[in-house]
Amino acid sequence: MIIVNKLSKVKSNFPVMVGKKAISARDCEILINEIKKAKSFDDLIQGGRNRINKGSKNFKNYLKKSKLSKKLYNQFNSKSFYRKVENCFKKTFKTYGWSNTFLPKKFLAQKYTNKKLMNSKELVKMLGKSYKNPDVNLDIDFSVSRGGYRLRPHRDDVTRLYNFLIYLNDIPKKNGGSLTIFKKKADMKLRKSFKRFPSISELTKVKEFTPSRGSVIFFQSTPNSYHGVTLFREEKGKKRFFIYGSYALSKPVVWKYKNVSYLPKIKKTNKKLLTSSHDSDYFMKEAV
Ligand SMILES: [Fe+2]
């Protein structure tokens, strides 16, 4: 139901692909109605985004009642589709230089990144010492945002390989809510480190995508894949409906730029946070 063969390359400093009308207007309408009918959401994050997350009881109930969401979920939640996405990136971005060091062995359809709250010590323990031999799984949520939703520039969680967004309705540009791609003002791939949350003054805007019905964005979650969402203003009760997903490893991704490895380091905190909210920087692996 979603067409990924016609994605086109975006001029950016990390691999990004976009597709217009990857989902038909009719299907978008049906998906919006399914989300509208959802009785409850799992959480409210980022100033106004309600989610139904893979792995929750709620998600299971939602899929039972939502035929098309289930169909889309099944399409993404398969090894063959993961491979398709991966091949698409490999073919399109031959010369970009970024790759993940340890290729996943198995695709785990039932697995999802847990949404438990933990401090950095617990997270580091959960991630383990060795990042070799990872598996891969799909994480996905069905989302609706109201006014006030925004996302400061960041790079995604350390386990993410590929991320994608599916927009279900048109958002007028003046209402904000655009996905913005950034790069560091001094864009060098060979850096000692990549922060997860660089300050806005260190970044320049590369591109802005205004959500339009049926459009999709796929990007590789490389250490420099900085992106954010501008403040969304709701007009006449028109919300922002979208689906967010990613293919994530069961362990942190060890990124490689050409022959240089980058390893993540979780920042220490006693605060109990979602695993995906923890701060972490990627550091160039020192030669030993
Ligand atoms: Fe993100």
Coordinates of C-alpha atoms and ligand atoms in Angstrom, one line a residue:
M1 CA 0.0 0.0 0.0
I2 CA 3.0 2.3 0.3
I3 CA 5.2 2.8 -2.7
V4 CA 8.9 3.1 -1.9
N5 CA 10.3 2.4 -5.4
K6 CA 9.8 6.0 -6.4
L7 CA 11.7 7.8 -3.6
S8 CA 14.0 10.5 -4.7
K9 CA 17.3 11.6 -3.2
V10 CA 17.4 14.9 -1.3
K11 CA 20.4 17.1 -1.4
S12 CA 21.6 17.0 2.2
N13 CA 24.7 16.1 4.1
F14 CA 23.3 12.7 5.2
P15 CA 21.1 10.2 3.3
V16 CA 17.5 11.5 3.0
M17 CA 14.9 10.3 0.5
V18 CA 11.4 11.7 -0.1
G19 CA 8.3 10.5 -2.0
K20 CA 5.2 12.3 -2.9
K21 CA 1.9 10.5 -3.0
A22 CA 3.5 7.3 -1.7
I23 CA 0.1 6.6 -0.1
S24 CA -3.1 7.4 -2.0
A25 CA -5.3 10.3 -0.7
R26 CA -8.1 7.8 0.0
D27 CA -5.8 5.6 2.1
C28 CA -4.6 8.7 4.0
E29 CA -8.2 9.6 4.8
I30 CA -8.9 6.1 6.1
L31 CA -5.8 6.1 8.3
I32 CA -6.7 9.5 9.7
N33 CA -10.1 8.2 10.6
E34 CA -8.6 5.2 12.3
I35 CA -6.4 7.4 14.4
K36 CA -9.3 9.7 15.1
K37 CA -11.3 6.8 16.4
A38 CA -8.6 5.6 18.7
K39 CA -10.0 5.5 22.2
S40 CA -6.7 6.1 24.0
F41 CA -3.1 7.0 23.4
D42 CA 0.0 5.7 25.1
D43 CA 1.7 9.0 25.8
L44 CA 1.8 12.7 25.1
I45 CA 5.2 14.0 24.2
Q46 CA 7.0 16.9 22.5
G47 CA 4.5 19.6 23.5
G48 CA 1.4 18.0 21.9
R49 CA 2.0 14.7 20.2
N50 CA -0.2 11.8 21.1
R51 CA 1.2 8.4 20.2
I52 CA 0.1 4.8 20.0
N53 CA 3.3 2.8 20.2
K54 CA 4.2 -0.7 18.9
G55 CA 4.4 -3.0 21.9
S56 CA 1.6 -1.5 24.0
K57 CA -1.7 -3.1 24.8
N58 CA -3.3 -0.1 23.3
F59 CA -1.5 -0.7 20.0
K60 CA -2.8 -4.2 19.8
N61 CA -6.4 -3.0 20.4
Y62 CA -5.9 -0.2 17.9
L63 CA -4.7 -2.6 15.2
K64 CA -7.7 -4.9 15.9
K65 CA -10.1 -2.1 15.0
S66 CA -8.0 -0.4 12.3
K67 CA -7.7 -2.5 9.2
L68 CA -5.6 -0.2 7.1
S69 CA -3.2 0.7 9.9
K70 CA -2.7 -3.0 10.4
K71 CA -2.0 -3.6 6.8
L72 CA 0.6 -0.8 6.8
Y73 CA 2.1 -2.2 10.0
N74 CA 2.4 -5.6 8.5
Q75 CA 4.0 -4.3 5.4
F76 CA 6.7 -2.5 7.4
N77 CA 7.1 -5.2 10.0
S78 CA 8.8 -7.7 7.7
K79 CA 12.3 -8.7 6.9
S80 CA 11.6 -8.3 3.1
F81 CA 10.5 -4.7 3.5
Y82 CA 13.4 -3.9 5.8
R83 CA 15.7 -5.3 3.1
K84 CA 14.0 -3.2 0.5
V85 CA 14.5 0.0 2.4
E86 CA 18.2 -0.9 3.1
N87 CA 18.8 -1.7 -0.6
C88 CA 17.2 1.5 -1.6
F89 CA 19.6 3.5 0.6
K90 CA 22.6 1.5 -0.5
K91 CA 21.8 2.0 -4.1
T92 CA 21.0 5.7 -3.8
F93 CA 23.9 6.8 -1.5
K94 CA 26.8 4.8 -2.8
T95 CA 29.3 7.6 -2.2
Y96 CA 28.1 9.0 1.1
G97 CA 30.5 7.0 3.2
W98 CA 28.3 6.2 6.2
S99 CA 27.6 2.6 7.1
N100 CA 26.8 0.6 10.2
T101 CA 29.6 -1.7 11.2
F102 CA 27.6 -4.7 12.4
L103 CA 24.9 -5.9 10.1
P104 CA 21.9 -7.3 11.9
K105 CA 21.4 -11.1 11.8
K106 CA 17.7 -11.5 12.4
F107 CA 14.6 -9.4 11.9
L108 CA 12.6 -9.7 15.1
A109 CA 8.9 -9.0 14.2
Q110 CA 7.7 -9.0 17.8
K111 CA 10.5 -6.9 19.3
Y112 CA 10.2 -3.1 20.0
T113 CA 12.3 -0.6 21.8
N114 CA 10.9 -0.5 25.3
K115 CA 9.3 2.6 26.7
K116 CA 10.3 2.1 30.3
L117 CA 11.7 5.0 32.3
M118 CA 15.3 4.5 33.4
N119 CA 18.4 6.4 34.5
S120 CA 21.6 6.3 32.5
K121 CA 23.2 3.6 34.6
E122 CA 20.2 1.3 33.9
L123 CA 20.2 2.1 30.2
V124 CA 24.0 1.4 29.9
K125 CA 23.4 -1.9 31.6
M126 CA 20.5 -2.8 29.3
L127 CA 22.5 -1.9 26.2
G128 CA 25.3 -4.3 27.2
K129 CA 29.1 -4.1 26.6
S130 CA 29.4 -5.6 23.2
Y131 CA 27.7 -4.0 20.2
K132 CA 28.4 -7.0 17.9
N133 CA 25.8 -9.3 16.5
P134 CA 22.8 -7.1 16.7
D135 CA 19.3 -8.0 15.6
V136 CA 16.9 -5.5 14.0
N137 CA 13.3 -4.6 14.6
L138 CA 10.7 -2.2 13.6
D139 CA 9.5 0.6 15.9
I140 CA 6.4 2.4 14.8
D141 CA 3.8 4.7 16.2
F142 CA 0.5 6.3 15.0
S143 CA 0.6 9.9 15.9
V144 CA -1.6 13.0 16.0
S145 CA -0.2 16.4 17.1
R146 CA -2.0 19.4 18.3
G147 CA -0.9 23.0 18.5
G148 CA 2.2 23.4 20.6
Y149 CA 4.0 20.4 19.1
R150 CA 7.7 21.0 18.3
L151 CA 10.9 19.2 18.3
R152 CA 14.3 20.8 18.9
P153 CA 17.2 19.8 16.5
H154 CA 18.5 16.4 17.4
R155 CA 19.8 13.1 16.2
D156 CA 17.7 10.1 17.0
D157 CA 18.4 7.3 19.5
V158 CA 21.6 5.4 19.3
T159 CA 20.0 2.2 18.2
R160 CA 18.3 3.7 15.1
L161 CA 19.4 2.8 11.6
Y162 CA 16.7 4.2 9.4
N163 CA 13.8 6.5 10.3
F164 CA 10.7 7.3 8.3
L165 CA 7.8 9.6 8.5
I166 CA 4.5 9.3 6.7
Y167 CA 2.3 12.4 6.5
L168 CA -1.4 11.9 6.3
N169 CA -2.7 15.4 5.8
D170 CA -1.7 18.8 4.3
I171 CA -0.4 21.3 6.7
P172 CA -0.3 24.9 5.4
K173 CA 3.2 26.3 5.6
K174 CA 2.2 29.2 7.8
N175 CA 1.0 26.7 10.5
G176 CA 4.5 25.4 11.0
G177 CA 5.0 21.8 11.9
S178 CA 7.6 21.3 9.2
L179 CA 10.4 18.8 9.4
T180 CA 13.6 20.7 9.2
I181 CA 17.0 19.2 8.3
F182 CA 20.1 20.8 9.7
K183 CA 23.8 20.6 9.3
K184 CA 26.7 21.8 11.4
K185 CA 27.9 25.2 10.3
A186 CA 31.3 23.6 9.7
D187 CA 30.1 20.4 8.1
M188 CA 32.9 17.9 8.5
K189 CA 32.3 14.2 8.6
L190 CA 35.5 13.5 10.4
R191 CA 34.8 15.1 13.7
K192 CA 36.0 13.9 17.1
S193 CA 32.4 13.8 18.3
F194 CA 28.8 14.4 17.3
K195 CA 26.4 15.7 20.0
R196 CA 22.9 14.4 20.1
F197 CA 21.5 17.9 20.8
P198 CA 23.7 20.6 19.3
S199 CA 22.6 24.1 20.0
I200 CA 20.8 25.9 17.3
S201 CA 23.6 28.4 17.0
E202 CA 25.9 25.6 15.8
L203 CA 23.5 24.6 13.0
T204 CA 22.3 25.9 9.6
K205 CA 19.1 24.9 8.0
V206 CA 19.5 22.6 4.9
K207 CA 15.9 22.0 4.0
E208 CA 12.3 22.2 5.3
F209 CA 9.6 19.8 4.5
T210 CA 6.0 20.9 4.8
P211 CA 3.8 17.9 5.5
S212 CA 1.6 17.0 2.6
R213 CA -1.0 14.2 2.3
G214 CA 0.6 10.9 1.4
S215 CA 4.2 12.1 1.4
V216 CA 7.0 10.2 3.0
I217 CA 10.5 10.9 4.2
F218 CA 13.1 8.2 4.9
F219 CA 16.5 9.0 6.4
Q220 CA 19.5 7.2 7.7
S221 CA 20.1 7.9 11.4
T222 CA 23.8 8.7 11.0
P223 CA 25.6 10.7 13.8
N224 CA 25.2 13.9 11.8
S225 CA 21.5 13.4 10.9
Y226 CA 20.2 16.5 12.6
H227 CA 16.6 17.3 12.3
G228 CA 13.7 18.9 14.2
V229 CA 10.1 20.1 13.8
T230 CA 9.1 23.8 13.8
L231 CA 6.4 24.9 16.2
F232 CA 3.0 23.6 15.0
R233 CA 0.1 26.0 15.3
E234 CA -3.3 24.4 15.1
E235 CA -5.9 26.2 13.0
K236 CA -9.6 25.5 13.2
G237 CA -8.9 22.3 15.1
K238 CA -6.9 20.8 12.2
K239 CA -4.4 18.5 13.7
R240 CA -1.2 17.0 12.3
F241 CA -1.7 13.3 11.5
F242 CA 1.4 11.2 10.8
I243 CA 3.1 7.8 11.3
Y244 CA 6.6 7.6 12.6
G245 CA 8.7 4.6 12.3
S246 CA 12.2 3.3 12.4
Y247 CA 14.3 0.2 12.0
A248 CA 16.4 -0.1 15.1
L249 CA 19.1 -2.5 16.2
S250 CA 18.9 -4.4 19.5
K251 CA 22.2 -2.7 20.4
P252 CA 23.7 0.8 19.7
V253 CA 24.8 1.3 16.2
V254 CA 28.6 1.5 15.7
W255 CA 28.7 4.0 12.8
K256 CA 31.5 4.1 10.3
Y257 CA 32.5 7.0 8.1
K258 CA 34.8 5.5 5.5
N259 CA 37.3 3.7 7.8
V260 CA 36.7 5.7 10.9
S261 CA 34.4 4.2 13.6
Y262 CA 32.1 6.2 15.8
L263 CA 30.9 4.8 19.1
P264 CA 28.1 6.3 21.3
K265 CA 28.4 7.3 24.9
I266 CA 25.4 7.8 27.0
K267 CA 25.5 10.9 29.2
K268 CA 25.2 10.3 32.9
T269 CA 22.0 11.2 34.6
N270 CA 20.0 10.1 37.6
K271 CA 16.8 11.2 36.0
K272 CA 14.4 8.5 34.9
L273 CA 13.9 9.0 31.2
L274 CA 12.5 7.1 28.2
T275 CA 15.4 5.2 26.6
S276 CA 15.0 7.3 23.5
S277 CA 15.2 10.6 25.5
H278 CA 18.7 10.0 26.9
D279 CA 21.4 12.3 25.7
S280 CA 24.4 10.6 24.0
D281 CA 27.3 11.7 21.8
Y282 CA 29.1 9.8 19.2
F283 CA 32.9 9.7 19.6
M284 CA 35.5 8.9 17.0
K285 CA 37.2 5.7 18.2
E286 CA 40.7 6.5 19.2
A287 CA 43.4 4.3 17.6
V288 CA 44.8 1.8 20.1
Ligands
FE1 FE 14.0 12.4 15.5

